[in-house]
Short mmCIF file of C-alpha atoms and ligand atoms in Angstrom, two decimals:
data_model
loop_
_atom_site.label_atom_id
_atom_site.label_comp_id
_atom_site.label_asym_id
_atom_site.label_seq_id
_atom_site.Cartn_x
_atom_site.Cartn_y
_atom_site.Cartn_z
CA MET A 2 7.15 -7.40 -45.50
CA VAL A 3 4.93 -10.11 -43.94
CA GLU A 4 0.67 -9.82 -44.08
CA ARG A 5 -0.71 -9.93 -40.89
CA THR A 6 -4.73 -9.83 -40.03
CA VAL A 7 -5.50 -5.99 -38.27
CA GLY A 8 -6.04 -6.40 -34.98
CA THR A 9 -9.49 -5.77 -33.18
CA THR A 10 -9.08 -2.56 -31.43
CA PRO A 11 -10.20 -3.19 -27.51
CA PRO A 12 -12.29 -0.82 -25.27
CA ARG A 13 -10.27 2.35 -24.43
CA VAL A 14 -10.02 3.53 -20.98
CA MET A 15 -8.08 6.08 -19.18
CA THR A 16 -6.49 6.62 -15.66
CA ILE A 17 -5.74 9.91 -14.49
CA ALA A 18 -3.60 8.87 -11.75
CA GLY A 19 -0.40 9.54 -9.51
CA THR A 20 2.44 7.28 -10.12
CA ASP A 21 3.79 5.13 -7.68
CA SER A 22 7.91 4.37 -7.77
CA GLY A 23 7.38 1.01 -6.19
CA GLY A 24 4.55 -0.22 -8.77
CA GLY A 25 2.33 -1.28 -6.43
CA ALA A 26 -0.59 1.25 -6.94
CA GLY A 27 -1.25 4.06 -8.92
CA VAL A 28 -1.04 4.20 -12.43
CA ALA A 29 1.32 1.32 -12.59
CA ALA A 30 -1.59 -1.08 -10.83
CA ASP A 31 -4.71 0.38 -12.90
CA LEU A 32 -2.35 -0.15 -16.36
CA ARG A 33 -1.87 -3.58 -14.99
CA ALA A 34 -5.63 -3.90 -14.43
CA LEU A 35 -6.74 -2.25 -17.53
CA ALA A 36 -4.45 -5.24 -19.30
CA ALA A 37 -5.73 -7.69 -17.01
CA CYS A 38 -9.13 -6.87 -18.18
CA GLY A 39 -8.87 -6.82 -21.73
CA VAL A 40 -8.96 -2.86 -22.27
CA HIS A 41 -6.39 -0.23 -24.35
CA GLY A 42 -5.13 1.76 -21.10
CA CYS A 43 -4.71 5.27 -21.57
CA VAL A 44 -2.85 7.76 -19.00
CA ALA A 45 -3.03 10.93 -17.36
CA VAL A 46 -0.47 11.61 -14.68
CA THR A 47 -1.55 14.00 -12.18
CA ALA A 48 1.45 13.28 -9.34
CA VAL A 49 4.59 11.71 -9.06
CA THR A 50 5.09 10.09 -5.54
CA VAL A 51 8.39 8.98 -4.08
CA GLN A 52 7.19 5.90 -2.74
CA ASN A 53 8.32 2.33 -1.52
CA SER A 54 6.29 -0.60 0.22
CA VAL A 55 6.88 0.60 3.49
CA GLY A 56 5.59 4.64 2.74
CA VAL A 57 5.64 7.86 0.52
CA THR A 58 8.48 10.62 1.50
CA GLY A 59 7.76 13.11 -1.65
CA VAL A 60 5.04 13.95 -4.17
CA HIS A 61 5.78 16.33 -6.84
CA THR A 62 2.64 17.20 -8.58
CA LEU A 63 2.06 18.41 -12.44
CA PRO A 64 0.78 21.66 -13.61
CA PRO A 65 -3.12 21.43 -13.84
CA GLU A 66 -2.94 22.36 -17.16
CA ILE A 67 -0.86 19.19 -18.38
CA VAL A 68 -2.87 17.27 -16.46
CA ALA A 69 -5.72 18.61 -19.10
CA ALA A 70 -3.79 18.21 -22.11
CA GLN A 71 -3.63 14.84 -21.89
CA ILE A 72 -6.84 13.98 -20.86
CA GLU A 73 -7.61 16.32 -24.33
CA THR A 74 -4.81 15.35 -26.45
CA VAL A 75 -6.31 11.59 -26.29
CA ALA A 76 -10.17 11.63 -25.62
CA THR A 77 -10.03 13.53 -29.24
CA ASP A 78 -7.48 11.52 -30.99
CA ILE A 79 -7.92 7.74 -29.50
CA GLY A 80 -11.15 8.26 -27.94
CA LEU A 81 -12.15 6.73 -24.45
CA ASP A 82 -15.10 4.34 -23.49
CA ALA A 83 -14.68 4.98 -19.68
CA VAL A 84 -12.61 7.26 -17.59
CA LYS A 85 -10.98 6.32 -13.91
CA THR A 86 -9.35 9.09 -11.45
CA GLY A 87 -7.19 7.99 -8.72
CA MET A 88 -4.68 10.10 -7.03
CA LEU A 89 -5.91 13.99 -8.04
CA ALA A 90 -3.60 15.34 -5.33
CA THR A 91 -5.07 19.41 -5.09
CA THR A 92 -7.81 21.58 -6.25
CA PRO A 93 -6.78 23.26 -9.22
CA ILE A 94 -5.69 19.43 -10.40
CA ILE A 95 -9.62 18.51 -9.92
CA GLN A 96 -11.08 21.83 -11.34
CA ALA A 97 -8.86 21.26 -14.69
CA ILE A 98 -9.91 17.97 -14.84
CA ALA A 99 -13.35 18.76 -14.70
CA GLU A 100 -13.29 21.47 -17.49
CA ALA A 101 -11.43 18.92 -19.45
CA CYS A 102 -13.83 16.44 -18.72
CA ASP A 103 -17.28 18.41 -19.81
CA ARG A 104 -15.17 19.78 -23.02
CA THR A 105 -14.74 15.86 -24.11
CA GLY A 106 -17.93 14.29 -23.21
CA ILE A 107 -16.66 12.73 -19.65
CA GLY A 108 -19.09 12.03 -16.67
CA GLY A 109 -22.09 14.33 -16.41
CA ASP A 110 -24.63 13.82 -19.01
CA GLY A 111 -21.76 12.83 -21.25
CA PRO A 112 -21.25 9.52 -23.14
CA THR A 113 -18.33 8.51 -21.65
CA PRO A 114 -18.54 7.24 -18.16
CA LEU A 115 -16.68 8.74 -15.42
CA VAL A 116 -15.40 6.41 -12.36
CA VAL A 117 -14.24 8.31 -9.05
CA ASP A 118 -11.88 6.53 -6.60
CA PRO A 119 -11.39 9.76 -4.03
CA VAL A 120 -7.79 8.82 -2.86
CA ALA A 121 -7.01 10.35 0.12
CA ALA A 122 -4.31 8.53 1.56
CA SER A 123 -1.86 5.56 0.70
CA MET A 124 -2.36 2.81 2.61
CA HIS A 125 0.34 3.67 5.13
CA GLY A 126 -1.38 6.69 6.20
CA ASP A 127 0.70 9.02 3.94
CA PRO A 128 -1.27 11.97 2.62
CA LEU A 129 -2.16 11.87 -1.27
CA LEU A 130 -5.05 14.98 -1.16
CA ALA A 131 -4.52 18.37 0.28
CA ASP A 132 -6.73 18.69 2.88
CA SER A 133 -8.43 21.72 1.39
CA ALA A 134 -9.51 19.17 -1.88
CA LEU A 135 -11.68 17.56 -0.16
CA ASP A 136 -14.44 20.30 -1.02
CA ALA A 137 -13.60 20.01 -4.75
CA TYR A 138 -13.85 16.69 -4.51
CA ARG A 139 -17.91 17.17 -3.51
CA THR A 140 -18.91 20.16 -5.56
CA VAL A 141 -16.73 19.40 -8.51
CA LEU A 142 -16.11 15.87 -9.02
CA PHE A 143 -18.87 13.42 -7.66
CA PRO A 144 -21.55 16.00 -9.28
CA ARG A 145 -20.05 14.67 -12.66
CA ALA A 146 -19.25 10.92 -11.66
CA THR A 147 -21.07 7.72 -12.82
CA VAL A 148 -19.87 6.12 -9.71
CA VAL A 149 -17.48 7.14 -6.69
CA THR A 150 -15.87 4.21 -4.95
CA PRO A 151 -14.43 5.42 -1.19
CA ASN A 152 -13.11 3.17 1.56
CA LEU A 153 -14.36 3.85 4.68
CA ASP A 154 -11.70 6.51 5.33
CA GLU A 155 -12.29 8.27 2.45
CA VAL A 156 -16.39 8.28 3.67
CA ARG A 157 -15.04 9.86 6.99
CA LEU A 158 -13.55 12.59 5.45
CA LEU A 159 -16.11 13.14 2.67
CA VAL A 160 -19.42 12.66 4.85
CA GLY A 161 -18.04 12.79 8.46
CA ILE A 162 -19.52 9.49 9.32
CA ASP A 163 -17.56 7.15 11.60
CA VAL A 164 -18.63 3.69 9.92
CA HIS A 165 -18.11 0.84 12.49
CA ASP A 166 -21.24 -1.32 11.36
CA ARG A 167 -23.38 -2.23 8.57
CA ALA A 168 -26.27 0.28 9.29
CA ALA A 169 -23.70 3.09 9.18
CA GLN A 170 -22.26 1.54 5.82
CA TYR A 171 -25.91 2.22 4.22
CA GLU A 172 -26.30 5.72 6.26
CA ALA A 173 -23.01 6.56 4.37
CA ALA A 174 -24.18 5.25 1.05
CA LYS A 175 -26.94 7.76 0.94
CA MET A 176 -25.06 10.50 2.26
CA LEU A 177 -22.52 10.28 -0.73
CA HIS A 178 -25.19 9.96 -3.25
CA ALA A 179 -26.59 12.95 -2.34
CA LEU A 180 -23.67 15.03 -3.32
CA GLY A 181 -24.93 13.82 -6.84
CA PRO A 182 -22.67 10.75 -8.13
CA ARG A 183 -25.50 8.50 -10.16
CA HIS A 184 -23.98 5.33 -8.83
CA VAL A 185 -21.90 4.46 -4.96
CA LEU A 186 -19.66 1.58 -4.13
CA VAL A 187 -19.10 2.40 -0.28
CA LYS A 188 -16.17 0.00 -0.24
CA GLY A 189 -15.88 -2.36 3.03
CA GLY A 190 -12.01 -3.31 3.08
CA HIS A 191 -11.84 -1.51 6.43
CA LEU A 192 -14.58 -2.31 8.34
CA ALA A 193 -13.50 -4.32 11.77
CA GLU A 194 -16.50 -6.04 12.64
CA ASP A 195 -16.58 -7.83 9.38
CA THR A 196 -13.38 -10.50 10.25
CA ASP A 197 -13.95 -13.24 7.57
CA ILE A 198 -15.52 -11.46 4.94
CA CYS A 199 -15.43 -7.61 3.27
CA VAL A 200 -18.58 -6.39 2.08
CA ASP A 201 -18.77 -3.48 -0.39
CA LEU A 202 -22.23 -1.61 -0.45
CA TYR A 203 -23.63 -1.16 -4.03
CA TYR A 204 -26.13 1.73 -4.33
CA ASP A 205 -28.11 3.67 -7.09
CA GLY A 206 -30.34 5.69 -5.02
CA HIS A 207 -33.12 3.26 -5.02
CA THR A 208 -31.84 -0.20 -4.35
CA PHE A 209 -28.97 -1.52 -2.16
CA VAL A 210 -26.59 -4.39 -3.14
CA GLU A 211 -24.43 -6.26 -0.41
CA LEU A 212 -21.41 -7.76 -2.58
CA PRO A 213 -19.41 -9.80 0.02
CA GLY A 214 -16.16 -11.48 -0.35
CA PRO A 215 -13.59 -13.29 1.68
CA ARG A 216 -11.14 -11.39 3.64
CA PHE A 217 -7.82 -12.78 3.26
CA ALA A 218 -5.32 -13.16 6.03
CA THR A 219 -2.51 -10.80 4.63
CA GLY A 220 -1.65 -7.35 4.58
CA ASP A 221 -0.67 -7.44 0.57
CA THR A 222 -3.49 -5.74 -0.37
CA HIS A 223 -1.65 -2.39 -2.02
CA GLY A 224 -3.14 -1.15 -4.94
CA SER A 225 -6.45 -3.08 -4.29
CA GLY A 226 -8.94 0.31 -4.49
CA ASP A 227 -6.71 0.96 -7.63
CA ASN A 228 -7.65 -2.24 -9.14
CA MET A 229 -11.33 -2.23 -8.11
CA ALA A 230 -12.11 1.13 -9.99
CA SER A 231 -9.95 0.10 -12.90
CA ALA A 232 -12.21 -3.11 -13.17
CA ILE A 233 -15.40 -1.42 -13.13
CA ALA A 234 -13.98 1.21 -15.77
CA SER A 235 -13.54 -1.52 -18.01
CA ALA A 236 -16.67 -3.27 -17.58
CA LEU A 237 -18.67 -0.04 -17.83
CA ALA A 238 -16.52 0.70 -21.27
CA ARG A 239 -17.68 -2.37 -22.63
CA GLY A 240 -20.94 -1.26 -22.33
CA LEU A 241 -22.20 -3.16 -18.97
CA PRO A 242 -24.63 -1.21 -16.54
CA VAL A 243 -22.97 -0.40 -13.33
CA SER A 244 -25.08 -2.45 -11.49
CA GLU A 245 -23.13 -5.30 -12.85
CA ALA A 246 -19.67 -3.68 -13.59
CA VAL A 247 -19.39 -3.84 -9.67
CA VAL A 248 -20.08 -7.08 -9.56
CA LEU A 249 -17.21 -7.97 -12.00
CA ALA A 250 -14.81 -5.82 -10.83
CA LYS A 251 -15.46 -7.47 -6.98
CA ARG A 252 -14.78 -10.80 -8.52
CA PHE A 253 -11.52 -9.39 -10.08
CA VAL A 254 -10.67 -7.96 -7.13
CA ILE A 255 -10.88 -11.00 -4.70
CA GLU A 256 -8.64 -12.91 -7.15
CA ALA A 257 -6.52 -9.80 -7.64
CA VAL A 258 -6.27 -10.13 -3.45
CA ARG A 259 -5.66 -13.96 -3.24
CA ASN A 260 -2.89 -13.87 -5.96
CA SER A 261 -0.94 -10.91 -3.99
CA TYR A 262 2.90 -11.16 -3.16
CA PRO A 263 5.12 -9.69 -0.58
CA LEU A 264 7.29 -6.93 -1.73
CA GLY A 265 10.06 -4.94 0.31
CA ALA A 266 9.90 -5.04 3.77
CA GLY A 267 5.98 -3.63 4.06
CA HIS A 268 2.98 -3.98 2.17
CA GLY A 269 3.14 -5.95 -1.25
CA PRO A 270 0.69 -5.47 -4.07
CA VAL A 271 -2.46 -7.54 -5.36
CA SER A 272 -1.75 -8.62 -8.28
CA PRO A 273 -4.18 -9.23 -11.78
CA LEU A 274 -1.72 -11.24 -13.05
CA TRP A 275 -2.97 -14.41 -12.84
CA VAL A 276 -4.86 -14.05 -15.83
CA MET A 277 -1.79 -14.09 -18.06
CA HIS A 278 -0.47 -17.04 -19.84
CA PRO A 279 3.25 -18.08 -18.37
CA TRP A 280 4.40 -17.56 -22.27
CA TRP A 281 8.05 -17.27 -21.01
CA ARG A 282 7.92 -20.40 -19.57
CA ASP A 283 7.25 -22.02 -22.72
CA PRO A 284 10.20 -23.63 -24.33
CA GLY A 285 11.19 -22.35 -27.57
O1 PXL B 306 -3.95 3.22 -3.62
C1 PXL B 306 -4.23 4.09 -3.69
C2 PXL B 306 -2.88 5.16 -4.14
C3 PXL B 306 -3.33 5.63 -5.46
N1 PXL B 306 -2.20 6.46 -6.08
C4 PXL B 306 -1.12 5.91 -5.50
C5 PXL B 306 -0.84 6.18 -4.47
C6 PXL B 306 -1.82 4.85 -3.74
C7 PXL B 306 -1.29 4.57 -2.51
O2 PXL B 306 -0.33 4.24 -2.02
O3 PXL B 306 0.36 5.74 -4.01
C8 PXL B 306 -0.14 7.08 -6.19
#
């Protein structure tokens, strides 16, 4: 046996999300992002999607009790320093997650921060959430969330306003905050008036902070929201305050979009893998 130094356990982050068979979004994107952010990624799968770069052609949801059991079995053994949610699919799954979170100190007043990315549709416009589940987001998950990270389509579904300018983005942040999350990040990727920039708006109930970034000329942005929420959760798992976590995550996603690549006939994924040393190119 060869002696070795015991490794240092990195912060532990769980993604509660759906799979994307094309590997661009969902669990696959989250695990790449979590690895790139230097944390140990755990997974509670909510649904399996049949998907390629062009669209989603099938969804199979898992039983709510299996989703809850994945969370609890990990939280009580491995432990979790932060949790993020992605595609949650149905009201019963959201309910089961909330109950599992309450039992294990995730979100709310518990010690483990909860990042809620209220995924409603794929970037192709295919539904990933039952219409009836929007209310569960508003009344069950948002009050437990440390931070919520909707894009502008999700803002319209959740609080009923069409954001076409910065003033409406501020208004949306206030309306979302009133639903109970401690912090809000209204992502501006879908704001058409910003042609060269992409401004995400952070709000903690008192102060607004605009987070500007470049708008790259590419449609290969599949998984950008997943990368954002995973990077925020990773920073929270290290103990950073939310106001700093969102700034770091924005920088991370800018680089992931800069490094996105084409895949299939549709939308390619953003890539956080620029952080990896290409060890396979080294001789010997
Ligand atoms: O990017 C949001 C998202 C999350 N989770 C799954 C997805 C998508 C977008 O397509 O397919 C499973």
